Short mmCIF file of C-alpha atoms in Angstrom, two decimals:
data_model
loop_
_atom_site.label_atom_id
_atom_site.label_comp_id
_atom_site.label_asym_id
_atom_site.label_seq_id
_atom_site.Cartn_x
_atom_site.Cartn_y
_atom_site.Cartn_z
CA MET K 1 -25.05 23.59 -19.22
CA GLN K 2 -25.97 22.59 -15.66
CA SER K 3 -24.24 19.63 -15.45
CA ILE K 4 -20.80 21.51 -17.02
CA SER K 5 -21.87 24.16 -14.10
CA ARG K 6 -21.94 21.40 -11.72
CA ARG K 7 -18.02 19.55 -12.51
CA THR K 8 -17.08 22.73 -12.23
CA ILE K 9 -17.83 23.87 -9.37
CA LEU K 10 -17.16 20.30 -7.43
CA ALA K 11 -13.81 20.43 -9.30
CA GLY K 12 -12.74 23.49 -7.85
CA MET K 13 -13.99 22.64 -4.53
CA ALA K 14 -12.60 19.44 -3.95
CA ALA K 15 -9.61 18.90 -7.41
CA LEU K 16 -11.68 16.09 -8.11
CA PRO K 17 -11.24 14.81 -11.72
CA VAL K 18 -15.08 14.32 -12.47
CA LEU K 19 -15.57 11.49 -15.01
CA ALA K 20 -18.44 10.80 -17.46
CA ALA K 21 -19.45 7.60 -18.25
CA ASP K 22 -18.02 6.98 -21.70
CA GLU K 23 -14.41 8.99 -20.97
CA LYS K 24 -11.30 7.78 -21.53
CA ILE K 25 -8.56 8.04 -19.18
CA PRO K 26 -5.02 7.42 -21.09
CA ALA K 27 -2.97 4.51 -20.28
CA PRO K 28 -1.37 4.58 -16.51
CA LYS K 29 2.94 5.17 -17.11
CA GLN K 30 2.51 3.43 -13.54
CA LYS K 31 1.14 0.00 -13.16
CA VAL K 32 -1.48 0.03 -9.93
CA ALA K 33 -1.53 -3.29 -8.19
CA ILE K 34 -5.04 -4.69 -6.30
CA PHE K 35 -3.80 -5.43 -2.72
CA SER K 36 -5.04 -9.69 -2.85
CA LYS K 37 -6.72 -9.30 0.87
CA HIS K 38 -9.18 -7.95 -0.87
CA LEU K 39 -9.89 -10.54 -3.19
CA SER K 40 -9.53 -13.04 0.05
CA PHE K 41 -13.03 -14.91 -1.23
CA VAL K 42 -11.73 -15.42 -4.70
CA LYS K 43 -8.17 -18.22 -5.10
CA GLY K 44 -6.02 -19.42 -7.86
CA ASP K 45 -7.16 -19.05 -10.97
CA ALA K 46 -10.50 -16.83 -9.78
CA LEU K 47 -8.35 -14.58 -8.35
CA ALA K 48 -6.54 -13.73 -11.32
CA GLN K 49 -9.39 -13.47 -13.58
CA ALA K 50 -11.35 -11.32 -10.73
CA ALA K 51 -7.81 -9.23 -10.85
CA ALA K 52 -7.89 -8.91 -14.67
CA ASP K 53 -11.30 -8.17 -15.07
CA CYS K 54 -11.59 -5.71 -12.84
CA GLY K 55 -8.66 -3.46 -14.94
CA PHE K 56 -5.59 -4.25 -12.53
CA ASP K 57 -1.98 -4.20 -14.33
CA CYS K 58 -0.70 -6.40 -11.33
CA VAL K 59 -1.08 -8.21 -7.81
CA ASP K 60 -0.24 -7.34 -4.18
CA LEU K 61 -0.12 -10.86 -3.00
CA THR K 62 -0.84 -12.21 0.51
CA VAL K 63 2.00 -14.65 1.78
CA ARG K 64 0.79 -14.91 5.54
CA LYS K 65 -0.64 -16.66 7.70
CA GLY K 66 -4.41 -16.79 6.25
CA GLY K 67 -4.11 -15.59 3.41
CA HIS K 68 -3.54 -16.47 -0.50
CA VAL K 69 0.14 -18.49 0.55
CA GLU K 70 0.20 -19.82 3.95
CA PRO K 71 4.54 -18.98 4.69
CA GLU K 72 4.79 -22.53 5.22
CA ARG K 73 4.04 -23.02 2.08
CA VAL K 74 5.27 -20.54 0.19
CA ARG K 75 7.92 -23.01 -2.07
CA GLN K 76 4.62 -25.46 -2.99
CA ASP K 77 2.42 -23.10 -3.50
CA LEU K 78 3.77 -19.17 -4.36
CA PRO K 79 5.52 -19.97 -7.78
CA PRO K 80 1.84 -21.77 -9.50
CA LEU K 81 -0.51 -18.92 -8.11
CA ALA K 82 2.46 -16.52 -9.87
CA ALA K 83 2.77 -18.28 -13.21
CA THR K 84 -1.31 -18.40 -13.06
CA ILE K 85 -1.55 -14.39 -12.93
CA LYS K 86 1.12 -13.99 -15.25
CA ARG K 87 -1.06 -16.14 -18.08
CA HIS K 88 -4.10 -13.33 -17.40
CA GLY K 89 -1.58 -10.76 -18.12
CA LEU K 90 -0.79 -9.55 -14.94
CA ASP K 91 2.74 -8.62 -12.81
CA VAL K 92 3.45 -9.76 -9.29
CA PRO K 93 5.86 -6.82 -8.31
CA MET K 94 5.49 -7.34 -5.04
CA ILE K 95 4.31 -9.15 -1.97
CA THR K 96 2.59 -8.78 1.90
CA THR K 97 4.30 -11.24 4.73
CA ASP K 98 4.90 -11.20 8.56
CA ILE K 99 8.17 -10.67 8.67
CA SER K 100 9.43 -8.53 11.04
CA ASP K 101 13.52 -9.61 10.75
CA ASP K 102 15.50 -12.99 9.78
CA ALA K 103 14.28 -14.77 12.71
CA THR K 104 10.79 -14.56 11.66
CA PRO K 105 9.44 -18.49 10.22
CA TYR K 106 9.70 -19.21 7.03
CA ALA K 107 11.61 -15.67 6.42
CA GLU K 108 13.84 -17.42 4.08
CA ASP K 109 12.22 -19.57 2.14
CA ILE K 110 9.70 -16.43 1.13
CA LEU K 111 12.66 -14.27 0.20
CA LYS K 112 14.17 -17.25 -1.80
CA THR K 113 11.34 -18.35 -3.40
CA MET K 114 10.89 -14.39 -4.14
CA ALA K 115 14.47 -14.40 -5.84
CA GLU K 116 13.84 -17.40 -7.96
CA LEU K 117 10.65 -15.63 -9.69
CA GLY K 118 11.89 -12.13 -9.74
CA ILE K 119 9.59 -10.37 -7.40
CA ARG K 120 11.76 -8.12 -5.88
CA ARG K 121 9.76 -5.96 -2.95
CA TYR K 122 7.43 -7.52 -0.09
CA ARG K 123 5.40 -5.70 2.79
CA TRP K 124 7.70 -6.24 5.76
CA ASN K 125 5.07 -6.76 9.26
CA GLY K 126 5.61 -3.50 11.71
CA PHE K 127 6.99 -2.81 15.24
CA LYS K 128 5.21 -1.65 18.71
CA TYR K 129 6.37 0.44 21.20
CA GLU K 130 6.51 -1.10 24.48
CA ASN K 131 4.62 1.68 27.03
CA GLY K 132 7.04 3.09 30.09
CA ARG K 133 10.20 3.34 28.21
CA PRO K 134 11.79 5.86 25.63
CA PHE K 135 10.87 5.75 21.93
CA ALA K 136 14.10 7.07 21.07
CA ALA K 137 16.06 3.91 22.95
CA GLN K 138 13.73 1.54 21.66
CA LEU K 139 14.48 2.82 18.03
CA ASP K 140 18.27 2.26 19.15
CA ALA K 141 17.37 -1.24 20.16
CA LEU K 142 14.88 -1.91 16.69
CA LYS K 143 18.38 -1.19 14.36
CA PRO K 144 20.09 -4.66 15.20
CA ARG K 145 17.00 -6.39 13.98
CA VAL K 146 17.03 -3.67 11.10
CA ALA K 147 20.07 -4.63 9.91
CA LYS K 148 20.45 -8.29 10.04
CA LEU K 149 16.90 -8.32 7.73
CA ALA K 150 19.09 -5.97 5.15
CA ALA K 151 21.42 -8.62 5.17
CA LEU K 152 19.18 -11.36 4.55
CA ASN K 153 17.84 -8.70 1.73
CA ALA K 154 21.02 -8.05 0.29
CA ARG K 155 21.38 -11.79 0.09
CA TYR K 156 18.66 -12.59 -1.95
CA GLN K 157 18.24 -9.21 -3.94
CA ALA K 158 14.82 -8.03 -1.81
CA THR K 159 13.64 -4.71 -0.57
CA ALA K 160 11.62 -4.78 2.69
CA MET K 161 9.03 -1.77 2.61
CA TYR K 162 7.58 -1.48 5.80
CA HIS K 163 3.70 0.28 5.46
CA THR K 164 2.96 3.37 7.22
CA HIS K 165 -0.40 2.96 9.22
CA SER K 166 -1.92 5.35 11.82
CA GLY K 167 -2.59 5.03 15.62
CA ALA K 168 -0.89 5.73 18.97
CA GLY K 169 2.25 3.20 20.26
CA LEU K 170 2.81 2.14 16.05
CA VAL K 171 6.06 2.64 15.22
CA GLY K 172 6.59 4.73 11.87
CA ALA K 173 2.78 5.96 12.32
CA PRO K 174 4.68 9.37 13.12
CA ILE K 175 6.83 8.69 9.13
CA TRP K 176 9.95 10.84 10.68
CA ASP K 177 10.96 7.53 13.06
CA LEU K 178 11.16 5.36 9.95
CA TYR K 179 13.52 8.11 9.24
CA ILE K 180 15.46 7.84 12.07
CA LEU K 181 15.46 3.92 11.93
CA LEU K 182 16.19 3.60 8.34
CA GLN K 183 18.48 6.64 7.36
CA ASP K 184 21.56 4.42 8.04
CA PHE K 185 20.48 1.15 5.74
CA ASP K 186 20.61 1.26 1.86
CA PRO K 187 16.48 1.75 1.13
CA ASN K 188 17.45 -1.07 -1.91
CA GLN K 189 17.36 -3.39 1.37
CA VAL K 190 15.36 -1.77 3.75
CA ALA K 191 12.90 0.70 2.82
CA VAL K 192 8.84 2.40 3.02
CA ASN K 193 5.68 1.32 1.65
CA TYR K 194 4.02 5.28 2.40
CA ASP K 195 0.03 4.84 2.67
CA VAL K 196 -1.03 8.00 1.94
CA ALA K 197 -4.31 7.45 4.15
CA HIS K 198 -3.10 6.65 7.31
CA ALA K 199 -0.15 9.83 7.00
CA ALA K 200 -2.94 11.89 6.11
CA ILE K 201 -4.93 10.77 9.41
CA GLU K 202 -1.38 11.34 11.60
CA GLY K 203 -1.29 14.67 9.48
CA GLY K 204 -3.93 16.34 8.07
CA LEU K 205 -2.61 19.66 7.40
CA GLY K 206 0.90 19.70 6.45
CA GLY K 207 2.39 16.72 8.32
CA TRP K 208 1.05 14.37 5.49
CA ILE K 209 3.35 16.91 2.94
CA ASP K 210 6.33 17.31 5.44
CA SER K 211 6.67 13.27 6.18
CA PHE K 212 6.48 12.15 2.22
CA ASN K 213 9.21 14.35 2.23
CA ILE K 214 11.88 12.96 3.99
CA THR K 215 10.55 9.78 3.01
CA VAL K 216 11.81 10.00 -0.62
CA PRO K 217 14.78 8.77 -0.16
CA HIS K 218 13.68 5.21 1.24
CA LEU K 219 10.44 5.35 -1.04
CA ARG K 220 9.33 1.84 -2.45
CA GLY K 221 6.09 1.21 -2.61
CA ILE K 222 2.86 3.44 -1.74
CA ALA K 223 -0.57 2.92 -0.87
CA VAL K 224 -3.70 4.41 -1.56
CA LYS K 225 -7.14 4.26 -0.07
CA ASP K 226 -9.35 7.08 1.37
CA PHE K 227 -11.27 8.58 4.71
CA VAL K 228 -13.15 11.24 7.00
CA TRP K 229 -13.55 12.18 10.53
CA ALA K 230 -16.65 11.48 11.25
CA LYS K 231 -18.67 11.15 15.21
CA ASP K 232 -19.86 7.83 15.66
CA ALA K 233 -22.54 6.31 17.30
CA LYS K 234 -21.53 7.57 21.30
CA GLY K 235 -20.54 11.15 19.03
CA GLU K 236 -17.02 10.33 19.10
CA TRP K 237 -14.54 10.96 16.34
CA LYS K 238 -13.36 8.90 14.28
CA THR K 239 -12.42 7.33 10.62
CA GLN K 240 -14.15 6.11 8.46
CA TRP K 241 -12.88 4.95 5.15
CA LYS K 242 -14.42 5.85 2.01
CA PRO K 243 -14.30 5.02 -1.74
CA ILE K 244 -10.97 7.20 -3.51
CA GLY K 245 -12.30 10.60 -4.11
CA GLU K 246 -14.79 10.73 -1.56
CA GLY K 247 -12.54 11.40 1.25
CA MET K 248 -9.77 13.93 2.44
CA VAL K 249 -7.12 12.57 0.79
CA ARG K 250 -5.67 15.21 -1.38
CA PHE K 251 -4.73 12.97 -4.33
CA PRO K 252 -4.34 15.32 -6.85
CA GLN K 253 -1.59 17.31 -5.01
CA PHE K 254 -0.14 14.44 -3.75
CA PHE K 255 0.22 12.88 -7.36
CA LYS K 256 2.24 15.84 -8.21
CA MET K 257 4.59 14.98 -5.48
CA VAL K 258 4.76 11.20 -6.12
CA SER K 259 5.73 12.42 -10.02
CA ASP K 260 8.70 14.75 -9.15
CA ALA K 261 9.71 12.23 -6.44
CA HIS K 262 10.14 9.86 -9.94
CA PHE K 263 8.61 6.97 -7.82
CA ASP K 264 8.74 3.89 -10.19
CA GLY K 265 6.40 1.49 -7.93
CA PRO K 266 4.79 -0.78 -7.24
CA LEU K 267 1.48 1.35 -5.92
CA GLN K 268 -1.80 -0.52 -4.69
CA ILE K 269 -4.85 0.42 -3.81
CA HIS K 270 -6.71 -0.80 -0.56
CA PHE K 271 -9.94 -1.08 0.10
CA GLU K 272 -12.11 -0.78 3.25
CA TYR K 273 -15.03 0.41 3.31
CA PRO K 274 -17.62 -2.11 4.26
CA LEU K 275 -18.46 -3.91 0.89
CA ALA K 276 -21.19 -6.84 1.62
CA THR K 277 -21.24 -8.88 -1.53
CA PRO K 278 -18.54 -10.11 -4.17
CA GLU K 279 -20.65 -8.21 -6.55
CA GLU K 280 -20.35 -4.76 -4.59
CA HIS K 281 -16.38 -5.44 -3.99
CA TYR K 282 -16.11 -5.69 -7.59
CA ALA K 283 -17.77 -2.87 -8.48
CA ALA K 284 -16.10 -0.80 -6.12
CA MET K 285 -12.74 -1.74 -7.31
CA LYS K 286 -13.67 -1.02 -11.41
CA ARG K 287 -15.05 2.35 -9.41
CA ASP K 288 -11.84 3.57 -7.77
CA LEU K 289 -9.55 2.27 -10.33
CA ARG K 290 -11.11 5.19 -12.49
CA GLN K 291 -10.91 7.87 -10.23
CA LEU K 292 -7.34 6.57 -9.41
CA ARG K 293 -6.03 6.72 -12.73
CA ALA K 294 -8.00 9.78 -13.26
CA TYR K 295 -6.12 11.44 -10.76
CA MET K 296 -2.64 9.95 -11.83
CA ALA K 297 -3.09 10.78 -15.61
CA GLN K 298 -3.65 15.07 -13.97
CA ALA K 299 -0.30 14.33 -12.71
CA GLY K 300 1.47 12.55 -15.78
CA LEU K 301 1.64 9.23 -14.21
#
């Protein structure tokens, strides 16, 4: 009875679905991808095996400098790696790239290879504001670059998803600026990869709710992780990454909104908090994935 009472209190405080060790979670309707950056210490078949063993449904592959596939070798290396992942029963619904616009080196090679493999979505590299220039004018100046990228994506039936980060001087951190930047473009060509933790950092009380709602028409991807605000050794407030459910992101509320938006993926999970060994990585991935699926099941996802 003590255990039940404690669970009830914790659930009431944090709306956190507490799981018994042997409790089974319904199979999710929405597939979950592991961002392959967090498995950078394994390659090829070992990458696919690790993702499958941890219980993921798919992989968001890094196709960028220092990633699992180097951009200049995308034609040679992405097809066999994607095939290896699929042999392990996993999908590759998206890739993460360094593409900023149509002039990015190897951009067309990447999109052509994606098209041949049936991969339709990729994470689009971000922009930064320049100090001393009006932000509105800078957004207007970016629109021709976005238009050219949208045209290239249309040619290969690909969708570029702009990942939202937090921090000063980053286009997309407020998220409302992405609405201004993208509102006149086809969301099947240029869209948003909404990172709920970064959105909560930027707008913890209600800003993340409003930014999600205005993003919905261009929402094509979601990234999840968790965080808290804490003081560092100098007494300054900083964000600290935490396991899913141990931070400030309101996952039950968020996934209800995701369900209401009829989101259909891809959904990626990130692991930014400190982990020292591969064994710690695997344990954290299984734990966070299990907790994430509990939240998703609550929302009917």
